[in-house]
Coordinates of C-alpha atoms in Angstrom, one line a residue:
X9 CA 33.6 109.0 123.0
X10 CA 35.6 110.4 120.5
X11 CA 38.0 111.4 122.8
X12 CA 38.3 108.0 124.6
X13 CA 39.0 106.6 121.1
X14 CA 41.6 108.9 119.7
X15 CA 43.4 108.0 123.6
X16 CA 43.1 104.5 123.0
X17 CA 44.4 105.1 119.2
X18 CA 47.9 106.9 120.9
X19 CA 48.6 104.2 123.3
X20 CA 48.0 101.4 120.6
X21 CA 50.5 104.3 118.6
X22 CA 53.5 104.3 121.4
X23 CA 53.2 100.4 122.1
X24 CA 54.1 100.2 118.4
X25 CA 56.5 102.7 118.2
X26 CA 58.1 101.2 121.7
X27 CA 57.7 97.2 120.0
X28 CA 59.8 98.7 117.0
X29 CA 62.5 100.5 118.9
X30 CA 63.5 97.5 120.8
X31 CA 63.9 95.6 117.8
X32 CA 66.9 97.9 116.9
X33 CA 70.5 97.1 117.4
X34 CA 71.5 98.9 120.5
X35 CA 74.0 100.7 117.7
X36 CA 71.0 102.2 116.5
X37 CA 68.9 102.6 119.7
X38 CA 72.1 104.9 121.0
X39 CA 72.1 106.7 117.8
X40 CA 68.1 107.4 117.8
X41 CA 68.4 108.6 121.8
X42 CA 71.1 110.7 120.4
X43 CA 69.5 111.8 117.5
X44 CA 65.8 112.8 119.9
X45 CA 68.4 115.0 122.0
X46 CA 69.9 116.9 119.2
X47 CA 72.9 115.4 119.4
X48 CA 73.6 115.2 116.0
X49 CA 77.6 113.0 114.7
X50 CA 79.7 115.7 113.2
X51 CA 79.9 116.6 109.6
X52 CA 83.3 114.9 109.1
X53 CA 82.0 111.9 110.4
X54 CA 78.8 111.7 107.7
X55 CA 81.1 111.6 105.2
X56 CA 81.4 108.7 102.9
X57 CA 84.5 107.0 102.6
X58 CA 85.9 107.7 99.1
X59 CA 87.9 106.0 96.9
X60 CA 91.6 105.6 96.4
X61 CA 92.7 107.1 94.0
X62 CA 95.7 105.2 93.3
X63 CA 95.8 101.6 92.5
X64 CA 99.4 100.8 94.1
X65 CA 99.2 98.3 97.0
X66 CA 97.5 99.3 99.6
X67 CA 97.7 99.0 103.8
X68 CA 96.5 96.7 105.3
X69 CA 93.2 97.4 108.0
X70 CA 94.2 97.3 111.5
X71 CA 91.8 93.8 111.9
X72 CA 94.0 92.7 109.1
X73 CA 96.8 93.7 110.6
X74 CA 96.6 91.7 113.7
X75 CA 95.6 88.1 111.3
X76 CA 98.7 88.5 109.3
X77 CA 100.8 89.0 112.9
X78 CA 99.2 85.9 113.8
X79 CA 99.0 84.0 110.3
X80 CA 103.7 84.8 110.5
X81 CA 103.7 83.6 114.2
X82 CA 101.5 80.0 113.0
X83 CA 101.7 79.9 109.1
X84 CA 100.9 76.4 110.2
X85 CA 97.4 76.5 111.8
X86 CA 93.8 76.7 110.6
X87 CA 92.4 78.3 113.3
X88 CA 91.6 81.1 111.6
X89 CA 89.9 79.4 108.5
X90 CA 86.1 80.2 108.0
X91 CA 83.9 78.3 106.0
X92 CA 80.1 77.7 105.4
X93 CA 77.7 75.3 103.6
X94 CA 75.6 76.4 100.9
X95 CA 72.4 74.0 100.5
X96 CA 70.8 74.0 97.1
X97 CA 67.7 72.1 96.4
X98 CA 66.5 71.6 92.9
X99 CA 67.8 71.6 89.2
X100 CA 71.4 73.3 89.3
X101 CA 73.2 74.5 86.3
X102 CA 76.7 74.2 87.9
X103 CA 78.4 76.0 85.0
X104 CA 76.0 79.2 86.0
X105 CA 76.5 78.7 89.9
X106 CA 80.7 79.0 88.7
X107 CA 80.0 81.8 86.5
X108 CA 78.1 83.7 89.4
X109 CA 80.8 83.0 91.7
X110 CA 83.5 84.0 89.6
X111 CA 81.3 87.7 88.8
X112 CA 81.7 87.6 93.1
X113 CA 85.3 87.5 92.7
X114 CA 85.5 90.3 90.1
X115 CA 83.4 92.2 91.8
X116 CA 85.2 92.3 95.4
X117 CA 88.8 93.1 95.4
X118 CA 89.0 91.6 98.6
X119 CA 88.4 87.9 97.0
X120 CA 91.9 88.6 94.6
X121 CA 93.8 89.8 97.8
X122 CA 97.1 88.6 98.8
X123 CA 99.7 89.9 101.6
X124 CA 102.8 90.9 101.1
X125 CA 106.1 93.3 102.9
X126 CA 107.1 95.7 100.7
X127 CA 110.0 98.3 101.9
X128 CA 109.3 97.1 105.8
X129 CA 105.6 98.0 104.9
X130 CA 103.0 95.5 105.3
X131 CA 100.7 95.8 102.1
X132 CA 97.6 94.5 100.5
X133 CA 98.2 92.8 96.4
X134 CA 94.9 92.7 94.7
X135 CA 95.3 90.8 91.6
X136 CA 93.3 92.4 88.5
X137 CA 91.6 89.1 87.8
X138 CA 91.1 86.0 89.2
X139 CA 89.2 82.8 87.8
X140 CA 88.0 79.7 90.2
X141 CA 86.9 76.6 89.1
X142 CA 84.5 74.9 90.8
X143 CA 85.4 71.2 91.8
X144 CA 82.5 68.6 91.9
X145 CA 82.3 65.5 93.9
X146 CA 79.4 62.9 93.1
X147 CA 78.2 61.5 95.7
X148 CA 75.0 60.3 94.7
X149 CA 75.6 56.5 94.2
X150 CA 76.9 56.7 98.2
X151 CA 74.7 55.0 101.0
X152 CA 73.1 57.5 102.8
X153 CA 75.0 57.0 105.8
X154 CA 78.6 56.8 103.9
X155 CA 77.3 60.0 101.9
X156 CA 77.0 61.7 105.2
X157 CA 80.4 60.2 106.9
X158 CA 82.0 61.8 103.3
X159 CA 80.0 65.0 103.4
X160 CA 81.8 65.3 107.1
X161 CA 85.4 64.2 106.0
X162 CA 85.3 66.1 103.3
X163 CA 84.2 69.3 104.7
X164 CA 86.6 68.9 108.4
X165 CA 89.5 68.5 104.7
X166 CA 88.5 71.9 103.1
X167 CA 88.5 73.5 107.1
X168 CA 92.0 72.1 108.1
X169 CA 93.8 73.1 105.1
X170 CA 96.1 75.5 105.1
X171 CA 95.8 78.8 102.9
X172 CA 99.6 80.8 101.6
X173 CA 98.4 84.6 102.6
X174 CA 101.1 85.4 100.4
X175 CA 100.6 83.3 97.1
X176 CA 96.5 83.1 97.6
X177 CA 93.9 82.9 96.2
X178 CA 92.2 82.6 99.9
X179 CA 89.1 81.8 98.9
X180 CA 88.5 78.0 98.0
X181 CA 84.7 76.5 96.9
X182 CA 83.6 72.5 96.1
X183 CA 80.3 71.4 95.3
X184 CA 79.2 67.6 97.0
X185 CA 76.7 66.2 94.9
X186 CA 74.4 64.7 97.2
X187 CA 71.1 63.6 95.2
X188 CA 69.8 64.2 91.9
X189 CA 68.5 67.8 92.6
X190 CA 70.5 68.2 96.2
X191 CA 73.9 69.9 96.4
X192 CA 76.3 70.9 99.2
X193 CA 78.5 73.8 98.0
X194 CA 81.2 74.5 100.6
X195 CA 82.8 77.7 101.0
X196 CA 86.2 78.4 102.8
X197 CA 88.3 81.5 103.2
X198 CA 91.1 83.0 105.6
X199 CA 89.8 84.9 108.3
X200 CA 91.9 88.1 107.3
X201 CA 89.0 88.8 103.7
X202 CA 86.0 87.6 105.7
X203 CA 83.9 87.7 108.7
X204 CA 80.8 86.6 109.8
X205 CA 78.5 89.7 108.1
X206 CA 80.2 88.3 104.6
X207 CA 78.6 84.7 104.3
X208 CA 75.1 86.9 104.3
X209 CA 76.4 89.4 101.7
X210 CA 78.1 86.7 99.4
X211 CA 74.4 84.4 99.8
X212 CA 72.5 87.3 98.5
X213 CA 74.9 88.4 95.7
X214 CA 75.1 84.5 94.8
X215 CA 71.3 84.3 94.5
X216 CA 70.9 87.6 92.2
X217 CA 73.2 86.8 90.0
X218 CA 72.8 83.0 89.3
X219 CA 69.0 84.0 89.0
X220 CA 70.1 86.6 86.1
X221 CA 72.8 84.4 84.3
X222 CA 70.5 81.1 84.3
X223 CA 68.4 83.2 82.5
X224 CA 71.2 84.9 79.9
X225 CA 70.5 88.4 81.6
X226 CA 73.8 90.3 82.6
X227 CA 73.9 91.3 86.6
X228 CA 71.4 93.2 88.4
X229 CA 73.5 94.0 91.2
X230 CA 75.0 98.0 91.5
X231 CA 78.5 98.8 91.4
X232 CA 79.6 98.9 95.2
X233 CA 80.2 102.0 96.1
X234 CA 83.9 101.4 97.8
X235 CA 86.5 98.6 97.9
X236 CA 87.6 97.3 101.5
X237 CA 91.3 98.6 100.3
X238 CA 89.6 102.1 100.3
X239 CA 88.2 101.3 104.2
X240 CA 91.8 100.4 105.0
X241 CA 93.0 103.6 103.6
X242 CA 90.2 105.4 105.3
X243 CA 90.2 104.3 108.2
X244 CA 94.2 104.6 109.1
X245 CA 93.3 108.1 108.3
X246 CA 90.4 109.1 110.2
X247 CA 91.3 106.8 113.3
X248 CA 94.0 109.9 114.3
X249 CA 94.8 112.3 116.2
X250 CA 91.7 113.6 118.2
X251 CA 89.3 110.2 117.8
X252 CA 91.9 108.1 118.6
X253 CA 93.2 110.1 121.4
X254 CA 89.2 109.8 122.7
X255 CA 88.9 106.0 122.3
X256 CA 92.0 105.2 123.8
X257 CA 90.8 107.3 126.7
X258 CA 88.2 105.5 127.6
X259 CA 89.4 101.9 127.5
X260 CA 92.7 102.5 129.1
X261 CA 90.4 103.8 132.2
X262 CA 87.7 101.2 131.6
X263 CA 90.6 98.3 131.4
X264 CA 92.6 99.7 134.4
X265 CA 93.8 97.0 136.5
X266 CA 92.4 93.9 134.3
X267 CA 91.6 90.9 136.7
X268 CA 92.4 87.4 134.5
X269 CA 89.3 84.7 135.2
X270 CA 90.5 82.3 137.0
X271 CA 88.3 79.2 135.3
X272 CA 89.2 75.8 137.5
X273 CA 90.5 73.5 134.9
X274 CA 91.3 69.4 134.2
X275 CA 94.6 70.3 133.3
X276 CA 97.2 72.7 133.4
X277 CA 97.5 75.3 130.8
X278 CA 100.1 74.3 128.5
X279 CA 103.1 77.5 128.3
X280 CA 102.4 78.0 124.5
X281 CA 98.4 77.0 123.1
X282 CA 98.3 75.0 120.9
X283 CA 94.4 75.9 119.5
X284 CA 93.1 72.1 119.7
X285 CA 89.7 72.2 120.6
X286 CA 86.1 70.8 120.9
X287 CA 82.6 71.4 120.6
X288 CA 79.3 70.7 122.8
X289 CA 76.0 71.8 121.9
X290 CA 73.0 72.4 123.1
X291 CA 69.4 73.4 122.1
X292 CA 67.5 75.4 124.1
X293 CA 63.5 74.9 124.3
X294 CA 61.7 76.9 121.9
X295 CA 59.1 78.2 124.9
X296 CA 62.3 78.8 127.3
X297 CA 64.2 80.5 124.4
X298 CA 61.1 82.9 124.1
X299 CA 60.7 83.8 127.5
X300 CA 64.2 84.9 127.2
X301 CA 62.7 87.5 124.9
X302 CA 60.2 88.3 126.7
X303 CA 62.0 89.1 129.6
X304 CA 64.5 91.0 128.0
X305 CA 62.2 93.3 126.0
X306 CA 60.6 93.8 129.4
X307 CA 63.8 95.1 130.9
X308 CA 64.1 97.2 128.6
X309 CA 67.8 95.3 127.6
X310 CA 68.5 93.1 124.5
X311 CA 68.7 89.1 124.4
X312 CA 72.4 89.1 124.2
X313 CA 72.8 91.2 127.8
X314 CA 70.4 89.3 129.3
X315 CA 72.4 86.0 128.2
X316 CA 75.9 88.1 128.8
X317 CA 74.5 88.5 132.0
X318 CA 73.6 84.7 132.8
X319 CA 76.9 83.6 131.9
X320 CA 78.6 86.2 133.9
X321 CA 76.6 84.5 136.9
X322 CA 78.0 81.2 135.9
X323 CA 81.2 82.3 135.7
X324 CA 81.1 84.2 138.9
X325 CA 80.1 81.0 140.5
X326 CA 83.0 78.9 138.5
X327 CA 86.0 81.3 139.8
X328 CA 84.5 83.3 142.6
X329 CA 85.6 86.1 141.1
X330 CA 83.6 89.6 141.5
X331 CA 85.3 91.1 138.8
X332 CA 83.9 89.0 135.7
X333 CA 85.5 89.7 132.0
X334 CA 84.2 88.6 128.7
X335 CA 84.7 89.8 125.1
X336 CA 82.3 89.6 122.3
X337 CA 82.1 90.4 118.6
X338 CA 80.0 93.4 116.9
X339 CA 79.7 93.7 113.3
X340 CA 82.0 97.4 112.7
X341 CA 79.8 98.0 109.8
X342 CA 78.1 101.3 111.0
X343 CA 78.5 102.9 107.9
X344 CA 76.7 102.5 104.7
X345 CA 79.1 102.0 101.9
X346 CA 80.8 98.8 104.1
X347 CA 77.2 97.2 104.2
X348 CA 77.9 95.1 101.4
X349 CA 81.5 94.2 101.3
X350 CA 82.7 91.4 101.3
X351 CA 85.7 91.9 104.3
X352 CA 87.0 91.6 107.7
X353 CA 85.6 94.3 109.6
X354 CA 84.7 92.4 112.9
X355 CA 86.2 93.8 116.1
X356 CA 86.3 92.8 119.3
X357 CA 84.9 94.2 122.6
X358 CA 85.9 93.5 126.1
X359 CA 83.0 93.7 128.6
X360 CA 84.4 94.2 132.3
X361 CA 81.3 94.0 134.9
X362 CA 81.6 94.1 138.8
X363 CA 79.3 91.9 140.5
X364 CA 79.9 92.6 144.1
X365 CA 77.1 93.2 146.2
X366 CA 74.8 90.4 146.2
X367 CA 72.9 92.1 143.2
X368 CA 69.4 90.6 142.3
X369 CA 69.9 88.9 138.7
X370 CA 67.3 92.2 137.6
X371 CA 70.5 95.0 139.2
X372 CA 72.8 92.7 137.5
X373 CA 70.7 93.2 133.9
X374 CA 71.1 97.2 134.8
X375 CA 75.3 96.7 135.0
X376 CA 75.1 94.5 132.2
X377 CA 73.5 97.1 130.0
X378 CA 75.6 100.1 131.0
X379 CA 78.7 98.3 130.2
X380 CA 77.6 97.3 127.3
X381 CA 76.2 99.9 126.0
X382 CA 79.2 102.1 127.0
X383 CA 81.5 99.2 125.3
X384 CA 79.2 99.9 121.9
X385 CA 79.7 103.7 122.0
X386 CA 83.4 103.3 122.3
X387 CA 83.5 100.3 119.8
X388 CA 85.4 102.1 116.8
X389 CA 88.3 101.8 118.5
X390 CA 90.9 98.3 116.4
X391 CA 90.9 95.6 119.4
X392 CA 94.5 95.7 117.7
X393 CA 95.1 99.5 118.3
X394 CA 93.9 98.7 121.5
X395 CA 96.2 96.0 122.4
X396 CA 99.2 98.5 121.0
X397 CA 97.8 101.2 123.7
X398 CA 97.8 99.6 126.8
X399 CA 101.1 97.7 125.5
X400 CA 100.4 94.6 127.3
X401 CA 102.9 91.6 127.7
X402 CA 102.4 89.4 124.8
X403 CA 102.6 85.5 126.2
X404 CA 101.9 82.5 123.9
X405 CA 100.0 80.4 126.9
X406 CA 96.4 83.0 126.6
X407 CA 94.7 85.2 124.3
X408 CA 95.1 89.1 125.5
X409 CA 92.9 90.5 127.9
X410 CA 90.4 88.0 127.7
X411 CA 89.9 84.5 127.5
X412 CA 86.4 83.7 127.8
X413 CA 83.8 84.8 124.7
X414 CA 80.2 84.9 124.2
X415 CA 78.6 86.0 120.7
X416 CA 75.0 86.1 119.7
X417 CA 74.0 85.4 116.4
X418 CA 70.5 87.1 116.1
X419 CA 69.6 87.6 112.1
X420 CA 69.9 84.1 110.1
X421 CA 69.9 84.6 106.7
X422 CA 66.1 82.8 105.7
X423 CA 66.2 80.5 103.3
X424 CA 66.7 82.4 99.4
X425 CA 64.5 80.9 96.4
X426 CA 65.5 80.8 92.4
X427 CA 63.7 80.2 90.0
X428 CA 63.5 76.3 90.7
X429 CA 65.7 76.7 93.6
X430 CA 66.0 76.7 97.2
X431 CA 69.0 78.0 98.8
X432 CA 70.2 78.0 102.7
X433 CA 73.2 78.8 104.3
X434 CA 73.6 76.1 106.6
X435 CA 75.5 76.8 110.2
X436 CA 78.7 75.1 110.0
X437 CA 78.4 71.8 113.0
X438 CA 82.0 70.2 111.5
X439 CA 84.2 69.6 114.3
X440 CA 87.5 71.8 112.8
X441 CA 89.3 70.6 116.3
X442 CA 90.4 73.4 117.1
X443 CA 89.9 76.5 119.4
X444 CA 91.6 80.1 119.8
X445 CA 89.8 81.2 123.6
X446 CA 89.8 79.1 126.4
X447 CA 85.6 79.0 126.0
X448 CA 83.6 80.5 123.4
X449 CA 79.4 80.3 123.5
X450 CA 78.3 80.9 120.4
X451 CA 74.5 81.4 120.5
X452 CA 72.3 81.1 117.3
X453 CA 69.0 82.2 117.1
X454 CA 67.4 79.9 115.4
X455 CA 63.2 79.0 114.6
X456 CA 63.3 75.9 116.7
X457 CA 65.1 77.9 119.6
X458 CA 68.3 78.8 120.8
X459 CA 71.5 77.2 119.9
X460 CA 74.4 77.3 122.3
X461 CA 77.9 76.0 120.9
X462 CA 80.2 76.1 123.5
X463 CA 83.6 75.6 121.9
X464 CA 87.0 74.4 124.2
X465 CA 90.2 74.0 124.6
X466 CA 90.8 70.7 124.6
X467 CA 94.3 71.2 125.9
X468 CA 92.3 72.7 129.5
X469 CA 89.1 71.1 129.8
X470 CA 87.5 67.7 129.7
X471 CA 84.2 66.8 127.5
X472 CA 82.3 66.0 130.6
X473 CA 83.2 69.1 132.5
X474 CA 81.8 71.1 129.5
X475 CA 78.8 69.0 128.8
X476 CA 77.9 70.0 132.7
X477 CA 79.1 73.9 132.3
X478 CA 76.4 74.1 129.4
X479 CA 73.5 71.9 132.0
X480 CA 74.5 74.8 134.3
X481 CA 73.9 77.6 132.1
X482 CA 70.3 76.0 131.1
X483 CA 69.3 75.5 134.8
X484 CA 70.2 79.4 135.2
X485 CA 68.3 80.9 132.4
X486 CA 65.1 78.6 133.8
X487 CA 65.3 79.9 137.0
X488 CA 65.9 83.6 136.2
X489 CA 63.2 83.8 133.2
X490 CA 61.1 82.9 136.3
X491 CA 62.4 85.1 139.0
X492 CA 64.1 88.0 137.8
X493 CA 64.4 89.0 141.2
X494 CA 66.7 86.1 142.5
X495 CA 69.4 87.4 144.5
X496 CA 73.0 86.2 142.8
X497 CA 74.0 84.1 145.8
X498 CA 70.6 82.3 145.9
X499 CA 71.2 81.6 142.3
X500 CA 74.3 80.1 143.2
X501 CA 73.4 78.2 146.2
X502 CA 71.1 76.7 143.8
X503 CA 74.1 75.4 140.9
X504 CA 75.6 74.2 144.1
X505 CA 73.1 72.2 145.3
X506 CA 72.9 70.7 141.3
X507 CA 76.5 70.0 141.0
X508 CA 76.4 67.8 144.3
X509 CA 73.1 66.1 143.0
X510 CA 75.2 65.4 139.8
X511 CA 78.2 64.1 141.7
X512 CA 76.1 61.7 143.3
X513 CA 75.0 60.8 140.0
X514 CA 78.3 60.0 138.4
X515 CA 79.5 58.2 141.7
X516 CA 76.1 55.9 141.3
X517 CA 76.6 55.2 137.6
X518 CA 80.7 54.6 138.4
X519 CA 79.9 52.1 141.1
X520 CA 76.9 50.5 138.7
X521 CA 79.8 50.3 135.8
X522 CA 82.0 49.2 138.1
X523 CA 79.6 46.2 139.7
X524 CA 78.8 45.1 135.9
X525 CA 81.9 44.9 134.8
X526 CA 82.8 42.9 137.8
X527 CA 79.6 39.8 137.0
X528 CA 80.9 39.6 133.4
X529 CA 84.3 38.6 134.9
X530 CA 82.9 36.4 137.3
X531 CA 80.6 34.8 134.8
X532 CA 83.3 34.5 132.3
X533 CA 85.8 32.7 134.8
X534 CA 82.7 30.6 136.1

């Protein structure tokens, strides 16, 4: 018996262990299966990043590099603003939530950043101080519908305007005063001194210090170990010679021959985009968005490949295509001391997959994952080194080497409480109008289920064509969370078979339109 027990105890042991590993990032699940084999990174690689040790101006990163190209080809467009919505709930001190905002600023050099050329060189100008004020707009004695129809107009204001990347500041903040003990504090910022990752780092600092100041205690937060001007420097020194030479390898072969997707679309694509987009969304049931999970821990994959892998089914039904390419984001923030910087360190993958064969959708999951995971071993190489490398043709009509996204956004920041407070960073649903890719889905995981944004150019594709695309992609992940095992031209036959049911549809409500509109003529003339 005591055998039989100690047995059951070491299966009940290695469930846990294997539950606990497929929570990881696949970052880290590469690095552990690297680690179990002994293959330990390199001693030069362990080593922190260390500080600069002069305080002239400093380059700029390579991700920051490619923004301020792009910010002196269209000094005129927001497309590359970010911005977020802070929700408080209870009795702000406003003066406090300035003063904590204003310790964020000193705090990250990043925030005091401005761009500059200086002797042909592109540089980085931190300012030694910087002091925001905090504007507040009272909304309280609004209707609750005009409140809200402000709230939007006010927010799509702070997202369209423009930021000076040379005079700064790039960071801009304004509180809406919603309700007595209800506040909206927006937060906007250039794309070249943030990314996604920041909006969780800035929430946290936000919360720690307000709750120290509110009480007259000086911060609690430690000194951050680096600046993101010391990454820059770092990193234009340890991505050289040998590394580079290793990463460039691989993605010149891996990008060899690059097919462009060939999306059908409404309307011609204009010579030079023009970034005007749209947004439809869609909410995924919370039981379907589990059974994702499921599924994908069965497989031994992670959500976002099995996802990556329904939309490349969709898209190899749109275009016909066998050679399907999306890009996606990943976080670049493998090493400790960037954790919690405030920064752009996002880069950008491109995931190539083949999907000749007539693959079940469970042989497509296994290309998805190698790709992928190849992608993420190979993913310290700039997307704007990598653009350099293969020296592609620049034109102004598509973005380079894809034009087709998908990101997954799979840790929400929970809600943070003060003392007397409750404070959530609220995903942004303000139509900015405007869109750098030909389609991005933007997935949220959320606790009611999964989000799906699919964002447009408005300049290629109709409302109605998207609103259907996004029917599509919910039809596919029923079916395969059901039978894995579906071969990829049954799973087609099957969209087929909906878009004709749906085009009898439209043609039925068209001709009921039609007839209506037709009696209230006749009964008008009558």
């Amino acid at each position: 018996m005591t055998f039989r027990n100690d047995s059951i105890s070491f299966e009940q042991k290695k469930d846990e262990i294997s539950q606990r590993r497929s929570q990881l990032s696949v970052v880290k699940q590469t690095l552990l299966k690297k680690r179990l084999c002994g293959n330990f990174e390199s001693n030069a690689q362990l080593q922190l990043i260390p500080r600069r040790s002069q305080r002239e101006p400093a380059p700029l990163s390579f991700a920051q590099q490619r923004m301020w190209f792009l910010y002196q080809l269209e000094p005129n467009s927001a497309a590359y603003n970010q911005a977020a919505s802070i929700h408080i709930t209870g009795s702000l001190d406003l003066a406090v939530l300035e003063q904590s905002l204003n310790e964020i600023v000193h705090r990250h050099e990043t925030l005091r950043t401005t761009f500059a050329i200086t002797q042909g060189e592109s540089v980085q100008i931190i300012a030694p101080t910087l002091t925001i004020t905090l504007p507040i707009i009272d909304l309280r004695k609004l209707p609750e519908v005009e409140r809200e129809q402000e709230v939007q107009r006010r927010t799509t204001q702070e997202v369209q305007q423009l930021f000076d990347l040379e005079q700064g500041p790039l960071l801009r903040s304004i509180v809406l005063h919603l309700t007595e003990t209800e506040y909206l504090l927006q937060v906007t910022m250039h794309h070249i001194i943030t990314d996604g990752w920041t909006w969780g780092v800035l929430v946290h600092e936000l919360v720690a210090l307000y709750e120290a100041f509110s009480i007259g205690k000086p911060s609690t937060l430690p000194e951050l170990p680096i600046q993101y001007a010391d990454f820059a420097v770092w990193q234009r020194q340890w991505l050289a010679a040998e590394v580079l030479e290793t990463q460039v390898a691989y993605w010149k072969q891996q990008l060899h021959n690059l097919p462009t997707l060939q999306l059908p679309t409404d309307r011609p694509r204009p010579i030079v985009q023009a970034f005007r987009g749209a947004r439809q969304t869609l909410m995924l049931p919370k039981a379907l968005s589990e059974e994702l999970k499921v599924l994908s821990q069965q497989s031994g994959i992670t959500l976002f490949m099995l996802l990556l892998a329904t939309f490349k089914t969709l898209l190899h039904w749109y275009t016909d295509q066998d050679d399907i390419v999306v890009g996606t984001d990943v976080a670049n923030r493998n090493r400790p001391e960037v954790e919690g910087l405030i920064g752009f360190f996002v880069n950008q993958l491109v995931l190539r997959t083949n999907l000749s064969g007539n693959p079940t959708f469970r042989e497509l999951l296994g290309r998805v994952r190698d790709c992928t995971l190849s992608a993420y071993t190979h993913q310290d190489l700039p997307f704007e080194k990598l653009l350099n490398a293969l020296k592609l043709e620049r034109t102004r009509g598509r973005m380079p080497l894809f034009q087709v996204k998908l990101v997954l956004q799979n840790a929400p920041l929970p809600p943070l409480e003060i003392t007397g407070l409750s404070v959530k960073l609220s995903e942004s649903d303000i139509e900015a109008g405007r869109a750098k890719f030909d389609l991005l889905m933007n997935l949220m995981d959320t606790t009611e289920g999964l989000k799906v944004q699919l964002e447009y150019d408005t300049d290629l594709f109709d409302a109605v064509s998207m609103k259907q695309m996004l029917g599509y992609f919910e039809k596919l992940l029923c079916t395969v969370v059901k039978q894995p095992q579906t071969q990829l031209h049954v799973l087609e036959e099957m969209l087929t078979e909906v878009s004709k049911q749906q085009q009898i549809l439209n043609e039925k409500q068209l001709k009921e339109a039609r007839l209506q509109k037709f009696k209230n003529i006749k009964r008008q003339v009558i």
